[in-house]
Structure formats: C-alpha cells, structure tokens
Amino acid sequence: MTTRQGQPGSRSKGRVTLNDVARMSGVSAMTVSRALNEPQRVSEQVRERVEQAVAALGYIPNRAARSLAGSRSHTIAVVIPSVSNAVFNNVIRGIYDICAPAGYEMLMGNTYYSVQQESSLISKFLTHHPDGMIVTGLDMADSTRRQLEAAAIPLVQIMEVGTSAPLDMNVGISHSEAGAAMARYMLKRGYRRIGVIGAQMDYRSQRRIQGFIDVLVEAGLADDKRFMTTSEPSTVRLGGQLLADLLVVNPDLDAVFCCNDDLAYGAIYECQRRHIRIPQQLAIAGFNDLEGSACINPSLTSIQTPLYDIGKTAAQMLMRRLAGEVLQPSVVDLGFRLQARDSA
Amino acid sequence: MTTRQGQPGSRSKGRVTLNDVARMSGVSAMTVSRALNEPQRVSEQVRERVEQAVAALGYIPNRAARSLAGSRSHTIAVVIPSVSNAVFNNVIRGIYDICAPAGYEMLMGNTYYSVQQESSLISKFLTHHPDGMIVTGLDMADSTRRQLEAAAIPLVQIMEVGTSAPLDMNVGISHSEAGAAMARYMLKRGYRRIGVIGAQMDYRSQRRIQGFIDVLVEAGLADDKRFMTTSEPSTVRLGGQLLADLLVVNPDLDAVFCCNDDLAYGAIYECQRRHIRIPQQLAIAGFNDLEGSACINPSLTSIQTPLYDIGKTAAQMLMRRLAGEVLQPSVVDLGFRLQARDSA
DNA sequence: AATAATTATTTTAGCGCTAACATGGGGCCG
DNA sequence: CGGCCCCATGTTAGCGCTAAAATAATTATT
C-alpha cells in the first residue's frame, strides 16, 4: 500500500489540475472549464478530447477553487434538529430529490433541538457561503436572525407555518391546528378524561399540545394535572414511564395524546404490560405517523404530515429563487391528515 | 424585508473580507488570519482589536478561500448507508464528538446501500478535497478503490472487520461472529427448528446471516427453506410479512433470527396478532439492540454493537494520522455483546 | 553595550478556478 | 465584397485566504 501519512504543510499536493487537463487536450483552461460545466457550449470534438484527458489523468475538480472564483458555491445548507429522526429523513429526501439534479450539494447539520447549537451551526454553515439555506422552525436567536439577514441568501423556514412572520420563505403545516384536529377527533369519539404526554418539547411539540389543549379548554374538559411533559429526548421507554406517571395521578383517564409516535409506542407497551385494553379502557394517539405505527398492536391513530412534500417544496422555492424568479406568496401551508386507526 | 433576490453573475458579493477586518484593526491581513486561527501567536492587544473589528463588521470567514490557500480543507468526509438509520446515528455522534473539538467539519452522505451511489458519492466528496475519510464497509467498486488510493488521504473503513484487507485503517466488529454467537445462544437454549429472516441485504447483514447459518450447518440443523431474505429495505411491516411467509412453509418453527431489530418488531407484532406466544411457541431475536428493543413486549433479545465507539475510534485514528502519527496496528475489532432478554 | 536568539508582524506570491472581455473565423445580409 | 452578427475559444485578472520568506520589535546572552 502507498504511504498515506500525508505531508502537512506542503503547499501543492501535486494533484491534477484543470491546467494539466488543458495541456493534455491542447486547449485553454477556460475551454476545459466550459467543457465540464456547460458542455453544450463547446464543440463536440473538444468535449471528447477533454473527457479523455480527464479520464486519463484522473482529474478531480477542486470545489474550493470553483466557489472562490465563481460567486456561487452550488451548496444548500440544511439545518434540522436531528438527522436520525425518521421525520426529518423524509424531509431530507424531498430536498435531495430537487437539489441533486439541479447540481446543488447539501450541507446538513443537527441542532439537537437546541437554539444555541442552531446558532453556532448556522454561523458555521455561513462560512461555506451557501447559495441558499433551509432551516427548521420559525423561532431562532436574534443574533442568528441578524446573521441570516446580513447573509442575504434565499432562506426557507420549514415544518411549521403561522406562528410568526418568516424571515423569507416558509413551508410547513400548522402544528396547533393539527393538535386541535386530534382533540376534536377524540371528543367526537366520546372521550372525556383526556391526558397529554410530551417530551423533547421543541416549539412544534409545544404548539401541537397547545392546540390540543385549547380545544379541551373550549369544551370545558381541560385539567392541568392530566398534562405531563418533560424536556428529555423522546424515547420509547420514556413514553411508557410518562404514561405510568400520568396514571398514578389520573387513574380514570380514558384517552392520551402523545406528542409523537415514539412516546405512543412506549405508552402502548406499558398498557400491554398492565393489561389495559386499548382503546376500550384507554385510547392512545400519536403524531407523525411513522412506518411502524400501522403495524403495532393495536394500530396507532396518528397525524400524517406531508414530510417529503415539505422538503421538496422548500427546495423548489429555493431553486426558483436562485434562478432569479420572484416568488409570491412565500408562505405555503401543506396541511396534514388525521390517520384514524384502532388505538383511538 | 430586504431584497434577497441575489444578483447572479455579480463577481464580488460585497461581503466583508479579511482585508476589511485588517484595515479596521490597523494590522495586516496575515495578522488577522493568525489572530483568528492561532490566537496564541499574536499579542493580546492585537487579538482584542481584531476580535472587536470582526464583531463590528460581522465578518464571516470564507472556507473556500481558506481551503484553497492552505492545503487542508479541515473537512472529514463520512460515507454511510443511511443517516436516518438509528444505527448510524450513534456512529455519527462518536465521529462528531472527536472531529468537532479538533476543528474538523463533517461532510456526510448516504449511499442508500447501493455500490453505485457509494461510488458517485465518494467521487463527489473527493472534489471537496477532504483531509480524511470514513467509509462504511470493506467492499467497494474497484474504480472507487483506485480513486481513494490516488487521493492518498487517511481513510478508515468502519462497521466490519475481518472480511478482507482494509485499504488503510479499519474499525468495527465481525458480523459473522456476531451471527454465530446468536446461533450458539439459540442452540444452547434448546431451539432446534430455527429460521432466519433478512431484508436490505447489504454485505454486513449477509455476513451476520452467514455466520448464523454456518453454526446451524455445523450442528446439522440447517434447512434452506427456513431462510427467507429479500433485498427490499427493512421495515416493521416487512418483518411481519416475512415471518408470515416463513410460517406458511415452516409451521413448526421454534425460533427466528431477524437480521435487524426493525424486522424483529414486525415479527413480534405478527405473533401478537396470531396469538403465538413468545418465546414459548416461537423465540425471536434481533440485531443492533435499538432503544425500543428493551421496551417491546416481550423484550427483545438482540446483539448490542459498540456503535458510538466505532465512530469515536475511527475519528481518533484519523485525527492521529492527520497529526502525523504513524499507526500500528490499523485494524481494530471492538467486539459485540449478546443482550439476552425475554423473546428468546 | 553589542550580539544573538526569540517573538511579532508584514510582504510576497500563489492556491485552482471562472467572470468578463477579447479575438478570430465562419456565414449571411444588402 | 465590406459590414454585420454569431459562435467557439483564448486572454486577463482576481476571488479571499494562507505558506513561506522577509523584516521589525523585543528579550536574552555574553
């Protein structure tokens, strides 16, 4: 094997450059650049010779030089709470399916549901001078807001709409409306002693729950001791524990809204262990409608959100803006769907 | 709101540069560069004036220029099958916890379990001229192998060890040994009519299953019609369906090894629906030991792998190599643990 | 006090690429 | 056949930063 120890400090890494390709194919560097980036603008024979030289030399373009020389980085920065969350995975696919064919790269990072981490991540991303940015949520630190305004790049805030004016563009759903829809559904089904469990209380979870509770208040059925939340990260185990805690205080509950499906799984498992029949003794509903929610026993009633479309739409808005189009309106509500199943 | 329509083609974006900061703080650009990157090498007063100027001007460094001028990009490329997979999430955290404090950025991308996607992703990543690279698995296309050799950057192949010689460094576990350990465990527990279900048959899943089956063969208990696999992506639903299919052919099975926990969840749900008692009538085991596996009913027997440590160790090896250290040996097997629970 | 050694800062040059403009050689018009 | 436009390609300059060498300012040593 060749040595890979590198040679820190060596200026040139002896890599093949555009000029090497130019020399080999007998044209100027600029023509090679065009042959690679706008193939239709050079003659066919030149294109072929350049392609051969590229292959023969193993030329790998240098993005840093390209970004620096051109004024565009061909990069979109995507800021989400957690890539590992199945919810955001779908959003990312939607973004990717638009950005990749358009020649844009995605720079992706996690905030881990922390405003502070979000700020430092966005600062870091701005050093890449991305051509556009997609950020989760409408809330952010004031300093970050100012940085983004100063950067003056197209920006789409995703996941939620309606809670405040977006900085630029905005695609998502109304989480408070979704929470309210679930509450109305439960009321219609006849449940009256309704509890709520929530974890990882980011703004969107809070709004879901607030929307849910507002409806209960209106119906005169809200009771603070039935609402149990924590800022711990959502896990299946935590769902079971929160339900257990809730039942200690409220043994007579007839329904529980879990602010996401993972918590709902834990709640269902806990009921199974206690031989509580779902939904006869206790109805359970979740939020996000993950893949497993249709399979668990009983199947889980949940709110399905247009995750893929949120990502896709956000990316499309960005692409159009980058193509010079002026977009009106810039707030898009994609709506949600209540998926009724056996658990509630 | 300020206009964000951008001005494609404008050469300079009128952004604040290092020279602006230098002018304002009354020193040369080089001194500002040092004040920011090696603060201990400039006098305290200069450092302070520079910091003030940076804050006042809202200076954001340009990474493209930095990469181009220096010979290092301060970037580590990470190539994994799927960021959304909970398994890789832990690995990523391990990498991040080492790289971030060392001032390295992570460029992350999915291969979606496709060799072709892996090749194009690696090509794309090489255009960023990362200082190091972490790639999942030991298998890759020959052309990719050559590209990586030509790039001559430190490389760590992660997740599995022992199936072939690594290109450079290697950290992981032996999946065939892990599969074998599960088979021996099942045999010891007295199961004799043992089936296997597998999906998303990447190399590592295949090796788990092969290791499992090899032990059955040795025990004279292997039966091809009890092994059911598909290349579809693993889902909970698919786990249920594969188990159902398997039971049609083998109604007398007494145990099933699922090549990952998601499939095992589906299998458990399917048993619940059919009122098959686990493990009395049918034992079920998974692989990966996800968070929910301890909570499901019955709790799932699974193989726990040192995911966080794999990421951390890989990153550490890379960092040491980048610091100029020569590492021996370069293959690290971190081992696994069989987590016995109620399901098998 | 003169010199050497060390530290702090500046100067110079250039990383690899592309925007903008310049050039040259067809073809088409009047 | 000169003037015009159009196309393919070349030339020039510079994006913002840092490596390396040069210089200036300070401290240590004799």
Short mmCIF file of N, CA and C in Angstrom, two decimals, chain B residues 121-200:
data_model
loop_
_atom_site.label_atom_id
_atom_site.label_comp_id
_atom_site.label_asym_id
_atom_site.label_seq_id
_atom_site.Cartn_x
_atom_site.Cartn_y
_atom_site.Cartn_z
N LEU B 121 -20.98 9.13 -4.72
CA LEU B 121 -20.86 9.98 -3.53
C LEU B 121 -19.40 10.23 -3.19
N ILE B 122 -18.60 9.18 -3.27
CA ILE B 122 -17.19 9.34 -2.94
C ILE B 122 -16.50 10.25 -3.95
N SER B 123 -16.83 10.08 -5.22
CA SER B 123 -16.28 10.99 -6.23
C SER B 123 -16.63 12.43 -5.90
N LYS B 124 -17.89 12.63 -5.56
CA LYS B 124 -18.35 13.98 -5.25
C LYS B 124 -17.61 14.53 -4.03
N PHE B 125 -17.49 13.69 -3.03
CA PHE B 125 -16.81 14.14 -1.81
C PHE B 125 -15.35 14.48 -2.07
N LEU B 126 -14.71 13.74 -2.96
CA LEU B 126 -13.30 13.99 -3.22
C LEU B 126 -13.10 15.39 -3.82
N THR B 127 -14.11 15.93 -4.48
CA THR B 127 -13.97 17.29 -5.03
C THR B 127 -13.87 18.32 -3.91
N HIS B 128 -14.24 17.94 -2.71
CA HIS B 128 -14.07 18.84 -1.57
C HIS B 128 -12.68 18.71 -0.99
N HIS B 129 -11.92 17.78 -1.51
CA HIS B 129 -10.58 17.51 -1.01
C HIS B 129 -10.57 17.41 0.51
N PRO B 130 -11.32 16.46 1.04
CA PRO B 130 -11.34 16.28 2.49
C PRO B 130 -9.97 15.84 2.98
N ASP B 131 -9.68 16.16 4.24
CA ASP B 131 -8.38 15.77 4.80
C ASP B 131 -8.37 14.30 5.19
N GLY B 132 -9.56 13.73 5.36
CA GLY B 132 -9.65 12.32 5.71
C GLY B 132 -11.03 11.81 5.36
N MET B 133 -11.22 10.51 5.42
CA MET B 133 -12.49 9.94 5.01
C MET B 133 -12.83 8.72 5.85
N ILE B 134 -14.12 8.59 6.15
CA ILE B 134 -14.61 7.41 6.86
C ILE B 134 -15.68 6.78 5.97
N VAL B 135 -15.51 5.52 5.66
CA VAL B 135 -16.42 4.84 4.74
C VAL B 135 -16.95 3.57 5.40
N THR B 136 -18.23 3.29 5.18
CA THR B 136 -18.84 2.10 5.76
C THR B 136 -18.51 0.86 4.95
N GLY B 137 -17.97 -0.14 5.61
CA GLY B 137 -17.80 -1.43 4.95
C GLY B 137 -16.48 -1.58 4.23
N LEU B 138 -16.13 -2.81 3.96
CA LEU B 138 -14.85 -3.11 3.32
C LEU B 138 -15.00 -3.31 1.81
N ASP B 139 -16.23 -3.50 1.36
CA ASP B 139 -16.44 -3.75 -0.06
C ASP B 139 -16.70 -2.43 -0.78
N MET B 140 -16.09 -2.27 -1.92
CA MET B 140 -16.42 -1.12 -2.75
C MET B 140 -16.02 -1.40 -4.19
N ALA B 141 -16.52 -0.56 -5.10
CA ALA B 141 -16.20 -0.76 -6.51
C ALA B 141 -14.71 -0.57 -6.73
N ASP B 142 -14.15 -1.29 -7.70
CA ASP B 142 -12.72 -1.18 -7.98
C ASP B 142 -12.32 0.24 -8.36
N SER B 143 -13.18 0.89 -9.15
CA SER B 143 -12.84 2.25 -9.57
C SER B 143 -12.77 3.18 -8.36
N THR B 144 -13.66 2.97 -7.42
CA THR B 144 -13.65 3.78 -6.20
C THR B 144 -12.40 3.53 -5.39
N ARG B 145 -12.05 2.26 -5.30
CA ARG B 145 -10.84 1.88 -4.60
C ARG B 145 -9.64 2.62 -5.19
N ARG B 146 -9.58 2.65 -6.50
CA ARG B 146 -8.45 3.32 -7.17
C ARG B 146 -8.47 4.83 -6.90
N GLN B 147 -9.68 5.40 -6.95
CA GLN B 147 -9.79 6.84 -6.68
C GLN B 147 -9.29 7.16 -5.28
N LEU B 148 -9.67 6.33 -4.33
CA LEU B 148 -9.27 6.58 -2.95
C LEU B 148 -7.77 6.42 -2.78
N GLU B 149 -7.21 5.45 -3.48
CA GLU B 149 -5.77 5.27 -3.41
C GLU B 149 -5.06 6.47 -4.00
N ALA B 150 -5.60 6.97 -5.12
CA ALA B 150 -4.98 8.12 -5.78
C ALA B 150 -5.09 9.37 -4.90
N ALA B 151 -6.20 9.50 -4.20
CA ALA B 151 -6.40 10.68 -3.35
C ALA B 151 -5.38 10.68 -2.21
N ALA B 152 -4.96 9.50 -1.81
CA ALA B 152 -3.92 9.37 -0.80
C ALA B 152 -4.23 10.12 0.48
N ILE B 153 -5.47 10.09 0.91
CA ILE B 153 -5.82 10.68 2.20
C ILE B 153 -6.05 9.56 3.20
N PRO B 154 -5.85 9.85 4.50
CA PRO B 154 -6.14 8.84 5.51
C PRO B 154 -7.59 8.38 5.38
N LEU B 155 -7.80 7.09 5.51
CA LEU B 155 -9.12 6.51 5.32
C LEU B 155 -9.39 5.48 6.41
N VAL B 156 -10.58 5.53 6.99
CA VAL B 156 -10.97 4.47 7.93
C VAL B 156 -12.22 3.79 7.38
N GLN B 157 -12.17 2.50 7.23
CA GLN B 157 -13.36 1.74 6.85
C GLN B 157 -13.97 1.21 8.14
N ILE B 158 -15.27 1.47 8.33
CA ILE B 158 -15.89 1.14 9.62
C ILE B 158 -16.98 0.08 9.52
N MET B 159 -17.44 -0.33 10.68
CA MET B 159 -18.54 -1.27 10.91
C MET B 159 -18.11 -2.73 10.94
N GLU B 160 -17.36 -3.18 9.94
CA GLU B 160 -16.99 -4.59 9.95
C GLU B 160 -15.48 -4.76 9.84
N VAL B 161 -15.00 -5.84 10.42
CA VAL B 161 -13.58 -6.18 10.27
C VAL B 161 -13.47 -7.64 9.84
N GLY B 162 -12.36 -7.95 9.23
CA GLY B 162 -12.02 -9.35 9.04
C GLY B 162 -12.43 -9.98 7.73
N THR B 163 -13.24 -9.30 6.93
CA THR B 163 -13.69 -9.97 5.70
C THR B 163 -12.69 -9.80 4.58
N SER B 164 -11.90 -8.71 4.61
CA SER B 164 -10.84 -8.54 3.62
C SER B 164 -9.90 -7.48 4.12
N ALA B 165 -8.76 -7.32 3.47
CA ALA B 165 -7.76 -6.36 3.92
C ALA B 165 -8.29 -4.94 3.70
N PRO B 166 -8.18 -4.10 4.72
CA PRO B 166 -8.64 -2.73 4.54
C PRO B 166 -7.72 -1.96 3.61
N LEU B 167 -8.26 -0.91 3.02
CA LEU B 167 -7.49 -0.05 2.13
C LEU B 167 -6.46 0.71 2.95
N ASP B 168 -6.83 1.06 4.16
CA ASP B 168 -5.91 1.81 5.02
C ASP B 168 -6.15 1.39 6.48
N MET B 169 -7.09 2.04 7.18
CA MET B 169 -7.38 1.66 8.56
C MET B 169 -8.77 1.05 8.64
N ASN B 170 -9.09 0.42 9.76
CA ASN B 170 -10.31 -0.36 9.83
C ASN B 170 -10.76 -0.52 11.30
N VAL B 171 -12.01 -0.17 11.57
CA VAL B 171 -12.59 -0.36 12.90
C VAL B 171 -13.97 -0.95 12.76
N GLY B 172 -14.30 -1.94 13.61
CA GLY B 172 -15.65 -2.49 13.55
C GLY B 172 -15.77 -3.75 14.35
N ILE B 173 -16.73 -4.57 13.97
CA ILE B 173 -16.89 -5.86 14.62
C ILE B 173 -16.97 -6.92 13.53
N SER B 174 -16.92 -8.16 13.94
CA SER B 174 -17.09 -9.24 12.99
C SER B 174 -18.57 -9.63 12.97
N HIS B 175 -19.24 -9.34 11.88
CA HIS B 175 -20.67 -9.64 11.81
C HIS B 175 -20.92 -11.14 11.74
N SER B 176 -20.01 -11.87 11.11
CA SER B 176 -20.24 -13.31 11.04
C SER B 176 -20.10 -13.92 12.43
N GLU B 177 -19.14 -13.42 13.22
CA GLU B 177 -19.01 -13.92 14.59
C GLU B 177 -20.24 -13.58 15.43
N ALA B 178 -20.77 -12.38 15.21
CA ALA B 178 -21.96 -11.97 15.96
C ALA B 178 -23.14 -12.87 15.61
N GLY B 179 -23.28 -13.15 14.31
CA GLY B 179 -24.35 -14.05 13.88
C GLY B 179 -24.15 -15.44 14.49
N ALA B 180 -22.90 -15.89 14.49
CA ALA B 180 -22.59 -17.20 15.04
C ALA B 180 -22.91 -17.25 16.53
N ALA B 181 -22.60 -16.17 17.24
CA ALA B 181 -22.86 -16.13 18.68
C ALA B 181 -24.36 -16.26 18.95
N MET B 182 -25.15 -15.61 18.12
CA MET B 182 -26.60 -15.70 18.31
C MET B 182 -27.08 -17.13 18.05
N ALA B 183 -26.53 -17.77 17.04
CA ALA B 183 -26.92 -19.14 16.73
C ALA B 183 -26.57 -20.08 17.89
N ARG B 184 -25.35 -19.91 18.41
CA ARG B 184 -24.94 -20.76 19.53
C ARG B 184 -25.85 -20.55 20.73
N TYR B 185 -26.21 -19.28 20.96
CA TYR B 185 -27.11 -18.96 22.07
C TYR B 185 -28.45 -19.69 21.89
N MET B 186 -28.99 -19.63 20.69
CA MET B 186 -30.28 -20.28 20.45
C MET B 186 -30.19 -21.79 20.63
N LEU B 187 -29.08 -22.35 20.15
CA LEU B 187 -28.91 -23.80 20.30
C LEU B 187 -28.84 -24.17 21.78
N LYS B 188 -28.09 -23.36 22.52
CA LYS B 188 -27.93 -23.63 23.95
C LYS B 188 -29.28 -23.55 24.67
N ARG B 189 -30.15 -22.67 24.19
CA ARG B 189 -31.47 -22.52 24.80
C ARG B 189 -32.41 -23.66 24.38
N GLY B 190 -31.93 -24.51 23.50
CA GLY B 190 -32.73 -25.69 23.15
C GLY B 190 -33.56 -25.58 21.89
N TYR B 191 -33.45 -24.48 21.17
CA TYR B 191 -34.22 -24.35 19.94
C TYR B 191 -33.60 -25.22 18.86
N ARG B 192 -34.41 -25.85 18.04
CA ARG B 192 -33.88 -26.79 17.05
C ARG B 192 -34.40 -26.53 15.63
N ARG B 193 -35.58 -25.94 15.50
CA ARG B 193 -36.12 -25.66 14.17
C ARG B 193 -36.07 -24.14 13.97
N ILE B 194 -34.88 -23.70 13.59
CA ILE B 194 -34.58 -22.27 13.62
C ILE B 194 -34.62 -21.65 12.22
N GLY B 195 -35.38 -20.56 12.10
CA GLY B 195 -35.47 -19.85 10.82
C GLY B 195 -34.73 -18.53 10.86
N VAL B 196 -34.59 -17.92 9.69
CA VAL B 196 -33.91 -16.62 9.57
C VAL B 196 -34.71 -15.74 8.63
N ILE B 197 -34.91 -14.48 9.01
CA ILE B 197 -35.46 -13.55 8.03
C ILE B 197 -34.51 -12.35 7.90
N GLY B 198 -34.36 -11.90 6.65
CA GLY B 198 -33.43 -10.80 6.39
C GLY B 198 -33.96 -9.89 5.29
N ALA B 199 -33.65 -8.60 5.42
CA ALA B 199 -34.02 -7.63 4.38
C ALA B 199 -32.87 -6.65 4.23
N GLN B 200 -32.93 -5.81 3.18
CA GLN B 200 -31.86 -4.85 2.94
C GLN B 200 -30.52 -5.56 3.04
#
